[in-house]
Each structure stands twice: as structure tokens, then as C-alpha cells.
């Protein structure tokens, strides 16, 4: 009897903790302020995150955790606070780290059986290092497709991640574990990376805002320094939180020769200024291939809200460029080849079948092929920057169709389509800042994303417009899930 009562009390306490620490109900900045003011402790946040991760284990958002390590990190924050030390603007914030980058003490498996038995990383990536320095506590690794190769999150090592809106549906990818963890309220902040849409796609799938900064804002190192399109950065539910954390992690590093200088302007403070764009271009099918009619209709309703609020909207029904999918595959083959080039046939059999096919497409490209691809990207860049010389933003659907079932294909006008993500990677190829905001919902109850693309290095303009759209489309959007 006593044991049963004790068990019930423990369950009630864990449930209360989980409800108290639903990280969707406050901003990242507010949670950190609560730790610094001693309203809650860093350990309280870590315990709440661990309880939520365990309660939502079936979602498969976090694939690796180490409670003892995480609680020890949180206790160190609390000890420093008690001693009067400065612990950083992100004091005690529990974070997930996408399993494509290093967090000291954790294996970086990249979702692959080939790396499942690797030793734990001995150092953090630049992004994780800067987040820890700001006071964050690492809760573990979030799921990703093998080597981050696709817009869905499943792999041979850990299996698929579910979408919090419907666990049978994809959360997008490749930052799908991160997006699912955020939308389910498991943690308030995670790392993400976007080499072809891998922040924007899962943000759209899970119904919140995601931002791909200009290449080089946050240094990229390790195997991904060879990926010429990849942007690393924070993922959070709100645009204001993204900007707040970006301010803390941007700036050059000798570990990335292409990293940019730290911006003089605070991106977070910039969101306090007027955010409504004056003129935008709406293009439902920028590469000329039809987007799903329902997805377009949801986005058009959101664009109509912009127009009703005083934004001038120019509609472009004609294609802006041809779909550069093969050129994208060609350029990205450097990273794939460096990782997979020396594999035996037996090892190749262990990786995701789709990735094997992708790797086969990218074997032994000729220098001339690369040069032709670069010519196409420069032409796309000129087209887009000419378009954006008389409008502040280009608007498109974030993806071309409905998000698939886990491990499946996207649905475009009733047909299963491989390349349902084709609206995102053109802006990696042209290095333009881009974000996704929730435009509304499809009839099946799944979120639909609207993509905002800005001119070269106009990150602040994109963030300001995203924050404006976030308030216009869904001013009371958190939390909406049980």
C-alpha cells in the first residue's frame, strides 16, 4: 500500500514538473531571466526537460540523453549563481543538439550505423561552445536523417521521428528531431543546420518559425566545412528568441575560413523597430513546377492578410528559374564524397537506401560540371537580387506539397512526389537569408509554412518581417498541443 502511494506521489510530482516546465509557455529570454532571478533553478529546468523527454519518448525527438551529465551541468550553473558569478544570458536553458554536430561527452552518430560506436566528442562545435558559454545546459542529441541528407527525419540507427501534430507524419528534416522537441515543449532551444532547407522545412512541418541566416554568420567546422551551403544556428519557437540567441552565437572563428564578422547591430533589438514590409513579391511556384493547390491556397490567404494590412503585393505566376536540383546534388557531392568515398560495398549496404542513390548520382563529377553549376547559381542570384531590388522580400510556400508520412514522399496535388522540398535549396545556392513562418493549416490539421526570402545579407529585414507575420497570422499560437 505504501509503495503504491509512493509511486503515485512520484508520478504526480513528475506530471506537475512536466506541466510546470512546458517550455512553450515562456520565451527563452524569460526562462533565463527566471533562473537568474532564482524564481526557478537551472536544475529545475533540467529535471523538467528530462521528465518531458521521457514522457514523449515515443516521439523519438531526442535519441540520446545523459541525465547525470545534464544535471551536473545544471548544478554548476546554480552553484555559480549562488556565489554571485555571472552565468550568461542563457543561464540554465536546456538545449538539444542536432546529431550532426559535436557536443562534448556525446557521440556524434550523424544518424548512421557507421558512426554508432564512435567515441564521444571531446570538444563542442563552435555553436554548442558558444551556447554553453552563454549558460546553456545540454540535454542530449536530437534525431536527424543519416548525414542530414533529406527533408524527412528517419535513419537506420534510431528510426523515424514523429510530428507532434500527428506522430505518423514527418516532422520534416534534417533538423526534424529538433523541431519535434521544440513543438512538443521538451526544451525551449536547440541547434539546427540548413544546407538545403533543413531548418525551414521542419519548422514549417511542426508549425513554428525557422530562420536560415546568411552563410557564414555562425561558423561551421568539422565535416560540414566541406559542405558549401550549410548554415548552422539556433532553433526556437519564436522569432524573437531566434534573434536573441543569434546575437550570442554569431561572429568569426578560425575554425571556419568563410565565417563573417559579427554584425554591428543587435538583431534582437532590431525587432523592436517597425517590422511591416512595404512591398513583397508572391510567387507560388518559383521554379515553374506546380505547387500543391491547397498549400498555395493557405499561403495565399496569409498573403491576403498582408495586403489587407497595407503591404503592397506583386504576384509573379511565371517561373523565376528552373529547378536546380541536379546542380544542387552536384555541388553538395563534395561533402558526401568526403564522408562516403572510401566505403566498402558491405558498409554501403548499412546506409539509408535513398542516400546510397544520392551518393551514386554524385560520384566523380567533372570540373566542367561544377563550373556549369556555378554559372547557373550566379544567374539565379542575379535574377533574385534584381527582383529584390524593387521589393523587400520574395514570398513562396516553404515546401511544394503536404508533408509525408514518416519515411514517405510528399503529396503534391494528389500525387506522391520525391522532390516536394524544392522551394528551399535555391536560397542556399544563392546564399540569401530566408525564413519560414506558419501561414495556417491544411484540411488534415497539419501546419503550412510561408517562406520569406531577403536580399543578400539582409538578415535583419527577414527577421523583422517574420516577427511581423508571426503576430499577424497567429498572435496567440503557444501552446496549442496537449
Short mmCIF file of C-alpha atoms in Angstrom, two decimals:
data_model
loop_
_atom_site.label_atom_id
_atom_site.label_comp_id
_atom_site.label_asym_id
_atom_site.label_seq_id
_atom_site.Cartn_x
_atom_site.Cartn_y
_atom_site.Cartn_z
CA UNK A 1 0.00 0.00 0.00
CA UNK A 2 2.77 2.40 0.96
CA UNK A 3 4.71 1.52 -2.18
CA UNK A 4 1.66 2.21 -4.34
CA UNK A 5 1.09 5.55 -2.63
CA UNK A 6 4.76 6.43 -3.02
CA UNK A 7 4.65 5.52 -6.71
CA UNK A 8 1.53 7.64 -7.19
CA UNK A 9 3.13 10.62 -5.46
CA UNK A 10 6.20 10.27 -7.64
CA UNK A 11 4.08 10.14 -10.79
CA UNK A 12 2.09 13.19 -9.67
CA UNK A 13 5.28 15.10 -8.97
CA UNK A 14 6.73 14.23 -12.38
CA UNK A 15 3.48 15.23 -14.10
CA UNK A 16 3.39 18.52 -12.18
CA UNK A 17 7.02 19.17 -13.09
CA UNK A 18 6.33 18.43 -16.74
CA UNK A 19 3.31 20.76 -16.75
CA UNK A 20 5.26 23.47 -14.96
CA UNK A 21 8.15 23.16 -17.37
CA UNK A 22 6.17 23.22 -20.60
CA UNK A 23 8.79 25.27 -22.37
CA UNK A 24 6.30 26.62 -24.90
CA UNK A 25 4.62 28.93 -22.40
CA UNK A 26 7.55 31.34 -21.96
CA UNK A 27 10.23 32.69 -24.24
CA UNK A 28 13.85 31.61 -23.97
CA UNK A 29 14.70 35.05 -22.61
CA UNK A 30 12.00 34.76 -19.93
CA UNK A 31 13.13 31.29 -18.80
CA UNK A 32 16.73 32.50 -18.49
CA UNK A 33 15.60 35.57 -16.53
CA UNK A 34 13.65 33.28 -14.19
CA UNK A 35 16.83 31.31 -13.48
CA UNK A 36 18.93 34.42 -12.88
CA UNK A 37 16.27 35.85 -10.51
CA UNK A 38 16.18 32.49 -8.66
CA UNK A 39 12.46 32.03 -9.41
CA UNK A 40 13.46 28.60 -10.67
CA UNK A 41 16.81 26.85 -10.62
CA UNK A 42 18.80 25.53 -13.55
CA UNK A 43 18.29 22.09 -12.02
CA UNK A 44 14.50 22.63 -12.05
CA UNK A 45 14.67 23.31 -15.79
CA UNK A 46 16.93 20.32 -16.44
CA UNK A 47 14.69 17.99 -14.42
CA UNK A 48 11.63 19.32 -16.22
CA UNK A 49 13.27 18.75 -19.60
CA UNK A 50 14.34 15.22 -18.66
CA UNK A 51 10.82 14.39 -17.50
CA UNK A 52 9.31 15.75 -20.70
CA UNK A 53 11.84 13.89 -22.88
CA UNK A 54 10.98 10.65 -21.10
CA UNK A 55 7.23 11.27 -21.30
CA UNK A 56 7.48 11.86 -25.06
CA UNK A 57 9.97 9.08 -25.76
CA UNK A 58 7.62 7.66 -28.40
CA UNK A 59 8.06 10.80 -30.49
CA UNK A 60 11.76 9.89 -30.89
CA UNK A 61 12.85 13.53 -30.95
CA UNK A 62 15.75 13.01 -28.53
CA UNK A 63 17.72 9.88 -29.40
CA UNK A 64 20.48 10.19 -26.78
CA UNK A 65 20.38 11.69 -23.30
CA UNK A 66 22.62 11.58 -20.24
CA UNK A 67 20.64 12.72 -17.18
CA UNK A 68 23.59 12.55 -14.80
CA UNK A 69 25.75 14.73 -17.06
CA UNK A 70 22.93 17.22 -17.70
CA UNK A 71 22.02 17.59 -14.02
CA UNK A 72 25.68 18.08 -13.12
CA UNK A 73 25.91 20.90 -15.69
CA UNK A 74 22.76 22.49 -14.25
CA UNK A 75 24.07 22.22 -10.69
CA UNK A 76 27.24 24.05 -11.73
CA UNK A 77 25.11 26.91 -13.03
CA UNK A 78 23.19 27.09 -9.76
CA UNK A 79 26.41 26.99 -7.71
CA UNK A 80 27.86 29.87 -9.71
CA UNK A 81 24.63 31.85 -9.32
CA UNK A 82 24.68 31.30 -5.56
CA UNK A 83 28.26 32.60 -5.49
CA UNK A 84 27.23 35.76 -7.33
CA UNK A 85 29.03 34.84 -10.55
CA UNK A 86 27.87 35.94 -13.99
CA UNK A 87 26.44 32.84 -15.65
CA UNK A 88 25.43 34.25 -19.03
CA UNK A 89 22.26 35.50 -20.74
CA UNK A 90 21.05 31.92 -21.37
CA UNK A 91 21.50 30.83 -17.75
CA UNK A 92 20.23 27.29 -17.24
CA UNK A 93 18.46 26.98 -20.58
CA UNK A 94 18.22 23.27 -21.50
CA UNK A 95 19.06 22.60 -25.14
CA UNK A 96 19.06 19.75 -27.63
CA UNK A 97 21.97 19.38 -30.05
CA UNK A 98 21.23 18.09 -33.53
CA UNK A 99 23.13 14.84 -34.02
CA UNK A 100 25.20 16.23 -36.88
CA UNK A 101 27.43 18.36 -34.67
CA UNK A 102 29.63 17.78 -31.69
CA UNK A 103 28.70 18.19 -28.05
CA UNK A 104 31.47 17.14 -25.68
CA UNK A 105 30.67 13.84 -23.99
CA UNK A 106 28.20 12.65 -26.64
CA UNK A 107 28.73 10.51 -29.72
CA UNK A 108 28.08 12.35 -32.97
CA UNK A 109 26.48 9.45 -34.82
CA UNK A 110 25.00 11.53 -37.69
CA UNK A 111 22.16 9.01 -37.64
CA UNK A 112 24.41 6.35 -39.15
CA UNK A 113 25.33 2.84 -38.08
CA UNK A 114 28.78 3.65 -39.46
CA UNK A 115 29.34 6.03 -36.53
CA UNK A 116 27.22 4.40 -33.82
CA UNK A 117 30.29 3.12 -31.98
CA UNK A 118 32.44 6.21 -32.35
CA UNK A 119 33.96 7.61 -29.16
CA UNK A 120 32.20 10.60 -27.59
CA UNK A 121 33.24 14.02 -28.86
CA UNK A 122 35.95 15.60 -26.75
CA UNK A 123 35.01 19.18 -27.67
CA UNK A 124 31.95 21.17 -28.66
CA UNK A 125 31.23 22.56 -32.09
CA UNK A 126 31.60 26.35 -32.28
CA UNK A 127 27.83 26.79 -31.96
CA UNK A 128 27.49 24.48 -28.95
CA UNK A 129 30.58 26.01 -27.34
CA UNK A 130 29.07 29.49 -27.60
CA UNK A 131 25.71 28.31 -26.27
CA UNK A 132 27.35 26.65 -23.26
CA UNK A 133 29.39 29.80 -22.64
CA UNK A 134 26.11 31.74 -22.56
CA UNK A 135 24.81 29.39 -19.85
CA UNK A 136 23.02 26.58 -21.69
CA UNK A 137 22.79 23.00 -20.41
CA UNK A 138 22.99 20.21 -23.00
CA UNK A 139 20.20 17.64 -22.56
CA UNK A 140 21.28 15.29 -25.35
CA UNK A 141 21.17 14.75 -29.12
CA UNK A 142 18.16 15.20 -31.39
CA UNK A 143 17.39 12.93 -34.32
CA UNK A 144 18.35 13.58 -37.93
CA UNK A 145 18.30 11.66 -41.22
CA UNK A 146 21.54 9.87 -41.95
CA UNK A 147 24.20 12.53 -42.62
CA UNK A 148 21.36 15.06 -42.84
CA UNK A 149 20.71 14.11 -46.44
CA UNK A 150 16.95 14.59 -46.77
CA UNK A 151 13.89 16.61 -45.75
CA UNK A 152 12.44 13.82 -43.59
CA UNK A 153 13.85 12.51 -40.30
CA UNK A 154 14.47 8.77 -40.22
CA UNK A 155 17.64 6.69 -40.24
CA UNK A 156 18.80 3.08 -39.89
CA UNK A 157 20.22 3.69 -36.42
CA UNK A 158 17.39 5.35 -34.49
CA UNK A 159 14.37 5.07 -36.77
CA UNK A 160 11.85 7.82 -37.58
CA UNK A 161 10.82 10.88 -35.58
CA UNK A 162 7.12 11.73 -35.41
CA UNK A 163 5.47 15.11 -35.80
CA UNK A 164 3.82 16.41 -32.59
CA UNK A 165 0.71 17.39 -34.57
CA UNK A 166 0.37 13.80 -35.84
CA UNK A 167 3.06 11.26 -34.87
CA UNK A 168 2.52 9.25 -38.06
CA UNK A 169 3.55 12.26 -40.16
CA UNK A 170 7.04 13.55 -40.82
CA UNK A 171 8.43 16.45 -38.77
CA UNK A 172 10.50 17.44 -41.81
CA UNK A 173 14.26 17.36 -41.86
CA UNK A 174 17.01 17.31 -41.49
CA UNK A 175 16.51 19.14 -38.16
CA UNK A 176 13.36 17.10 -37.55
CA UNK A 177 14.29 15.86 -34.08
CA UNK A 178 14.99 19.43 -33.04
CA UNK A 179 11.69 20.71 -34.47
CA UNK A 180 9.65 17.95 -32.83
CA UNK A 181 11.36 18.55 -29.47
CA UNK A 182 10.58 22.26 -29.61
CA UNK A 183 6.97 21.93 -30.71
CA UNK A 184 6.29 19.26 -28.07
CA UNK A 185 7.71 21.57 -25.38
CA UNK A 186 10.58 19.27 -24.37
CA UNK A 187 13.18 22.07 -24.39
CA UNK A 188 12.99 25.76 -25.34
CA UNK A 189 16.07 25.87 -27.58
CA UNK A 190 18.01 23.57 -29.90
CA UNK A 191 20.68 23.70 -32.54
CA UNK A 192 19.84 23.24 -36.20
CA UNK A 193 21.54 23.35 -39.55
CA UNK A 194 20.27 24.20 -43.02
CA UNK A 195 22.14 23.01 -46.10
CA UNK A 196 19.08 22.88 -48.35
CA UNK A 197 16.13 23.78 -46.15
CA UNK A 198 16.88 21.73 -43.04
CA UNK A 199 15.77 24.45 -40.60
CA UNK A 200 12.91 25.92 -42.65
CA UNK A 201 11.37 22.58 -43.69
CA UNK A 202 10.95 21.11 -40.16
CA UNK A 203 9.87 24.48 -38.75
CA UNK A 204 7.11 24.56 -41.37
CA UNK A 205 6.18 20.92 -40.71
CA UNK A 206 5.90 21.50 -36.97
CA UNK A 207 4.15 24.85 -37.21
CA UNK A 208 6.60 27.46 -35.95
CA UNK A 209 9.14 29.96 -37.27
CA UNK A 210 12.54 28.88 -38.59
CA UNK A 211 15.36 31.04 -39.92
CA UNK A 212 18.33 30.34 -42.17
CA UNK A 213 20.82 33.16 -41.77
CA UNK A 214 23.24 34.22 -44.48
CA UNK A 215 26.07 31.72 -44.91
CA UNK A 216 28.92 32.40 -42.51
CA UNK A 217 27.01 34.14 -39.71
CA UNK A 218 27.69 31.18 -37.37
CA UNK A 219 30.94 29.32 -38.02
CA UNK A 220 30.72 25.78 -39.37
CA UNK A 221 33.52 23.27 -38.87
CA UNK A 222 34.29 19.58 -38.94
CA UNK A 223 32.97 17.59 -41.92
CA UNK A 224 30.47 20.37 -42.67
CA UNK A 225 33.13 22.90 -43.55
CA UNK A 226 33.23 20.96 -46.84
CA UNK A 227 29.50 21.49 -47.35
CA UNK A 228 29.48 24.86 -49.12
CA UNK A 229 25.80 25.53 -48.49
CA UNK A 230 25.31 24.78 -44.79
CA UNK A 231 24.17 27.31 -42.20
CA UNK A 232 24.19 26.41 -38.51
CA UNK A 233 22.16 28.30 -35.95
CA UNK A 234 19.60 28.26 -33.15
CA UNK A 235 16.05 26.95 -33.47
CA UNK A 236 13.31 28.15 -31.14
CA UNK A 237 9.55 28.62 -31.35
CA UNK A 238 9.56 32.41 -31.62
CA UNK A 239 11.37 34.78 -33.97
CA UNK A 240 12.35 37.00 -31.03
CA UNK A 241 14.11 34.05 -29.39
CA UNK A 242 15.94 33.19 -32.61
CA UNK A 243 17.23 36.77 -32.87
CA UNK A 244 18.12 36.86 -29.16
CA UNK A 245 20.27 33.73 -29.45
CA UNK A 246 21.74 34.65 -32.85
CA UNK A 247 23.21 37.75 -31.20
CA UNK A 248 25.10 35.46 -28.82
CA UNK A 249 26.49 32.94 -31.31
CA UNK A 250 27.44 34.99 -34.38
CA UNK A 251 30.94 36.12 -35.22
CA UNK A 252 34.09 34.81 -36.89
CA UNK A 253 36.17 31.80 -35.90
CA UNK A 254 39.50 30.50 -37.22
CA UNK A 255 37.75 27.12 -37.43
CA UNK A 256 35.74 28.45 -40.39
CA UNK A 257 37.59 30.44 -43.06
CA UNK A 258 34.27 31.64 -44.51
CA UNK A 259 32.80 32.95 -41.25
CA UNK A 260 31.56 36.54 -41.35
CA UNK A 261 32.34 39.43 -38.98
CA UNK A 262 29.93 39.97 -36.12
CA UNK A 263 27.14 42.37 -37.14
CA UNK A 264 27.30 45.80 -35.51
CA UNK A 265 23.53 45.90 -35.00
CA UNK A 266 21.81 43.71 -32.42
CA UNK A 267 19.31 41.57 -34.30
CA UNK A 268 17.19 41.19 -31.17
CA UNK A 269 16.96 44.94 -30.66
CA UNK A 270 16.14 45.39 -34.35
CA UNK A 271 12.87 43.53 -33.80
CA UNK A 272 11.70 46.41 -31.61
CA UNK A 273 11.64 48.62 -34.71
CA UNK A 274 8.86 48.81 -37.32
CA UNK A 275 8.62 45.40 -38.94
CA UNK A 276 5.94 45.61 -41.61
CA UNK A 277 7.43 45.30 -45.11
CA UNK A 278 6.28 47.84 -47.67
CA UNK A 279 6.40 45.72 -50.82
CA UNK A 280 6.75 41.97 -51.43
CA UNK A 281 6.64 39.58 -54.39
CA UNK A 282 4.45 36.48 -54.05
CA UNK A 283 5.45 33.58 -56.29
CA UNK A 284 3.60 30.29 -55.67
CA UNK A 285 5.85 28.20 -57.98
CA UNK A 286 9.24 29.90 -58.39
CA UNK A 287 10.78 27.03 -60.39
CA UNK A 288 7.78 26.61 -62.70
CA UNK A 289 6.71 23.23 -61.31
CA UNK A 290 3.22 23.35 -59.78
CA UNK A 291 2.87 23.55 -56.02
CA UNK A 292 0.02 21.81 -54.25
CA UNK A 293 -3.22 23.74 -54.72
CA UNK A 294 -4.27 23.55 -51.07
CA UNK A 295 -0.84 24.60 -49.82
CA UNK A 296 -0.91 27.55 -52.23
CA UNK A 297 -4.42 28.49 -51.08
CA UNK A 298 -3.37 28.56 -47.41
CA UNK A 299 -0.35 30.71 -48.27
CA UNK A 300 -2.43 33.00 -50.49
CA UNK A 301 -4.84 33.58 -47.60
CA UNK A 302 -1.87 34.65 -45.47
CA UNK A 303 -0.56 36.92 -48.26
CA UNK A 304 -4.05 38.45 -48.48
CA UNK A 305 -3.77 39.29 -44.77
CA UNK A 306 -0.53 41.12 -45.53
CA UNK A 307 -2.18 43.04 -48.34
CA UNK A 308 -5.19 43.93 -46.17
CA UNK A 309 -2.75 45.29 -43.58
CA UNK A 310 -1.18 47.66 -46.11
CA UNK A 311 1.63 45.62 -47.68
CA UNK A 312 1.91 46.05 -51.46
CA UNK A 313 1.90 42.57 -53.06
CA UNK A 314 3.17 41.85 -56.57
CA UNK A 315 2.11 38.45 -57.90
CA UNK A 316 4.54 36.50 -60.09
CA UNK A 317 2.95 33.42 -61.63
CA UNK A 318 5.80 32.78 -64.08
CA UNK A 319 8.92 30.82 -63.09
CA UNK A 320 11.90 32.73 -61.74
CA UNK A 321 14.35 29.94 -62.63
CA UNK A 322 14.44 26.24 -63.48
CA UNK A 323 14.59 23.77 -60.59
CA UNK A 324 18.35 23.43 -59.87
CA UNK A 325 18.08 20.01 -58.20
CA UNK A 326 20.79 18.29 -60.24
CA UNK A 327 23.17 21.20 -59.81
CA UNK A 328 22.41 21.16 -56.09
CA UNK A 329 23.27 17.45 -55.93
CA UNK A 330 26.47 18.12 -57.85
CA UNK A 331 27.66 20.91 -55.58
CA UNK A 332 26.78 19.04 -52.40
CA UNK A 333 28.66 15.96 -53.56
CA UNK A 334 31.91 17.23 -52.03
CA UNK A 335 30.59 16.67 -48.51
CA UNK A 336 29.05 13.32 -49.40
CA UNK A 337 32.18 12.10 -51.15
CA UNK A 338 34.44 13.02 -48.22
CA UNK A 339 32.20 11.04 -45.83
CA UNK A 340 31.30 8.06 -48.01
CA UNK A 341 34.00 7.92 -50.65
CA UNK A 342 36.04 5.11 -49.07
CA UNK A 343 33.21 2.81 -48.02
CA UNK A 344 33.20 -0.87 -48.88
CA UNK A 345 30.17 -2.48 -50.53
CA UNK A 346 29.27 -4.02 -47.17
CA UNK A 347 29.36 -0.62 -45.46
CA UNK A 348 27.30 0.94 -48.25
CA UNK A 349 24.60 -1.64 -47.55
CA UNK A 350 24.28 -0.24 -44.00
CA UNK A 351 23.27 3.27 -45.04
CA UNK A 352 19.84 4.56 -46.00
CA UNK A 353 18.83 3.34 -49.50
CA UNK A 354 17.92 6.85 -50.64
CA UNK A 355 21.31 8.13 -49.50
CA UNK A 356 23.04 5.36 -51.46
CA UNK A 357 21.19 6.53 -54.57
CA UNK A 358 22.10 10.16 -53.85
CA UNK A 359 25.74 9.19 -53.43
CA UNK A 360 25.69 7.31 -56.73
CA UNK A 361 24.47 10.44 -58.51
CA UNK A 362 27.35 12.48 -57.16
CA UNK A 363 30.28 10.16 -57.87
CA UNK A 364 33.21 11.56 -59.84
CA UNK A 365 31.81 14.87 -61.12
CA UNK A 366 33.93 16.67 -63.71
CA UNK A 367 35.39 20.12 -63.03
CA UNK A 368 33.45 21.41 -66.02
CA UNK A 369 30.22 20.17 -64.44
CA UNK A 370 30.97 22.17 -61.30
CA UNK A 371 31.69 25.26 -63.33
CA UNK A 372 28.42 24.94 -65.24
CA UNK A 373 26.56 24.53 -61.95
CA UNK A 374 28.20 27.65 -60.56
CA UNK A 375 27.21 29.59 -63.69
CA UNK A 376 23.58 28.61 -63.03
CA UNK A 377 23.79 29.69 -59.38
CA UNK A 378 25.25 33.07 -60.30
CA UNK A 379 22.47 33.58 -62.86
CA UNK A 380 19.87 32.67 -60.21
CA UNK A 381 21.47 35.11 -57.79
CA UNK A 382 21.33 37.94 -60.34
CA UNK A 383 17.68 37.17 -61.09
CA UNK A 384 16.71 37.13 -57.43
CA UNK A 385 18.64 40.24 -56.48
CA UNK A 386 17.17 42.11 -59.44
CA UNK A 387 13.70 41.06 -58.26
CA UNK A 388 14.54 42.14 -54.72
CA UNK A 389 15.90 45.49 -55.83
CA UNK A 390 12.31 46.82 -56.03
CA UNK A 391 10.71 44.62 -53.34
CA UNK A 392 11.88 43.84 -49.83
CA UNK A 393 11.01 40.14 -49.84
CA UNK A 394 10.15 37.20 -52.04
CA UNK A 395 7.35 35.02 -50.64
CA UNK A 396 6.82 31.37 -51.62
CA UNK A 397 5.33 28.28 -49.98
CA UNK A 398 8.05 26.79 -47.77
CA UNK A 399 7.57 23.39 -49.41
CA UNK A 400 5.72 22.42 -52.56
CA UNK A 401 3.29 19.94 -51.03
CA UNK A 402 1.90 18.24 -47.95
CA UNK A 403 4.34 16.66 -45.53
CA UNK A 404 4.64 12.89 -45.95
CA UNK A 405 4.07 10.04 -43.60
CA UNK A 406 7.31 9.16 -41.81
CA UNK A 407 9.70 7.76 -44.41
CA UNK A 408 7.34 8.51 -47.30
CA UNK A 409 7.00 11.02 -50.13
CA UNK A 410 5.34 14.42 -50.08
CA UNK A 411 1.91 14.82 -51.64
CA UNK A 412 1.50 17.40 -54.42
CA UNK A 413 -1.97 17.67 -55.96
CA UNK A 414 -2.77 14.09 -55.03
CA UNK A 415 0.49 12.57 -56.32
CA UNK A 416 3.43 11.25 -54.32
CA UNK A 417 6.47 13.31 -55.26
CA UNK A 418 10.14 12.84 -54.35
CA UNK A 419 11.12 16.49 -54.64
CA UNK A 420 8.41 18.10 -52.54
CA UNK A 421 11.05 20.30 -50.80
CA UNK A 422 12.20 22.09 -53.97
CA UNK A 423 11.35 25.61 -52.75
CA UNK A 424 14.10 25.81 -50.12
CA UNK A 425 17.52 24.87 -51.54
CA UNK A 426 17.65 27.63 -54.22
CA UNK A 427 18.33 30.11 -51.41
CA UNK A 428 21.22 28.05 -50.06
CA UNK A 429 22.67 28.03 -53.57
CA UNK A 430 22.31 31.83 -53.80
CA UNK A 431 23.35 32.38 -50.15
CA UNK A 432 20.29 34.53 -49.39
CA UNK A 433 18.76 34.77 -45.90
CA UNK A 434 15.38 33.02 -45.68
CA UNK A 435 12.82 32.05 -43.07
CA UNK A 436 9.57 30.19 -42.69
CA UNK A 437 6.52 31.26 -40.69
CA UNK A 438 3.28 29.41 -40.08
CA UNK A 439 0.70 30.60 -42.61
CA UNK A 440 -2.17 28.40 -41.40
CA UNK A 441 -3.34 24.81 -41.56
CA UNK A 442 -4.35 22.33 -44.24
CA UNK A 443 -7.65 20.46 -44.03
CA UNK A 444 -5.88 17.48 -42.43
CA UNK A 445 -4.86 19.67 -39.47
CA UNK A 446 -1.17 19.88 -40.41
CA UNK A 447 0.64 23.25 -40.46
CA UNK A 448 1.54 25.05 -43.70
CA UNK A 449 4.62 27.28 -43.94
CA UNK A 450 5.16 30.52 -45.85
CA UNK A 451 8.77 31.21 -46.86
CA UNK A 452 10.28 34.73 -46.77
CA UNK A 453 13.48 35.37 -48.75
CA UNK A 454 15.51 38.57 -48.46
CA UNK A 455 18.29 40.20 -50.47
CA UNK A 456 21.93 39.39 -49.90
CA UNK A 457 22.92 39.83 -46.22
CA UNK A 458 19.50 41.37 -45.38
CA UNK A 459 19.06 39.05 -42.38
CA UNK A 460 17.52 41.74 -40.19
CA UNK A 461 14.87 42.61 -42.78
CA UNK A 462 13.84 38.94 -42.99
CA UNK A 463 13.69 38.56 -39.20
CA UNK A 464 11.66 41.75 -38.82
CA UNK A 465 9.19 40.60 -41.46
CA UNK A 466 8.97 37.14 -39.86
CA UNK A 467 8.17 38.67 -36.46
CA UNK A 468 5.51 40.86 -38.09
CA UNK A 469 3.96 37.86 -39.87
CA UNK A 470 4.09 35.77 -36.71
CA UNK A 471 1.97 38.35 -34.91
CA UNK A 472 -0.37 38.96 -37.83
CA UNK A 473 -1.06 35.30 -38.63
CA UNK A 474 -1.05 33.73 -35.17
CA UNK A 475 -0.66 36.17 -32.26
CA UNK A 476 -1.68 33.57 -29.63
CA UNK A 477 -0.16 30.41 -31.02
CA UNK A 478 1.57 28.93 -27.92
CA UNK A 479 0.88 26.31 -26.79
CA UNK A 480 -1.70 24.56 -28.90
CA UNK A 481 -0.78 20.92 -28.37
CA UNK A 482 -1.61 18.68 -25.44
#
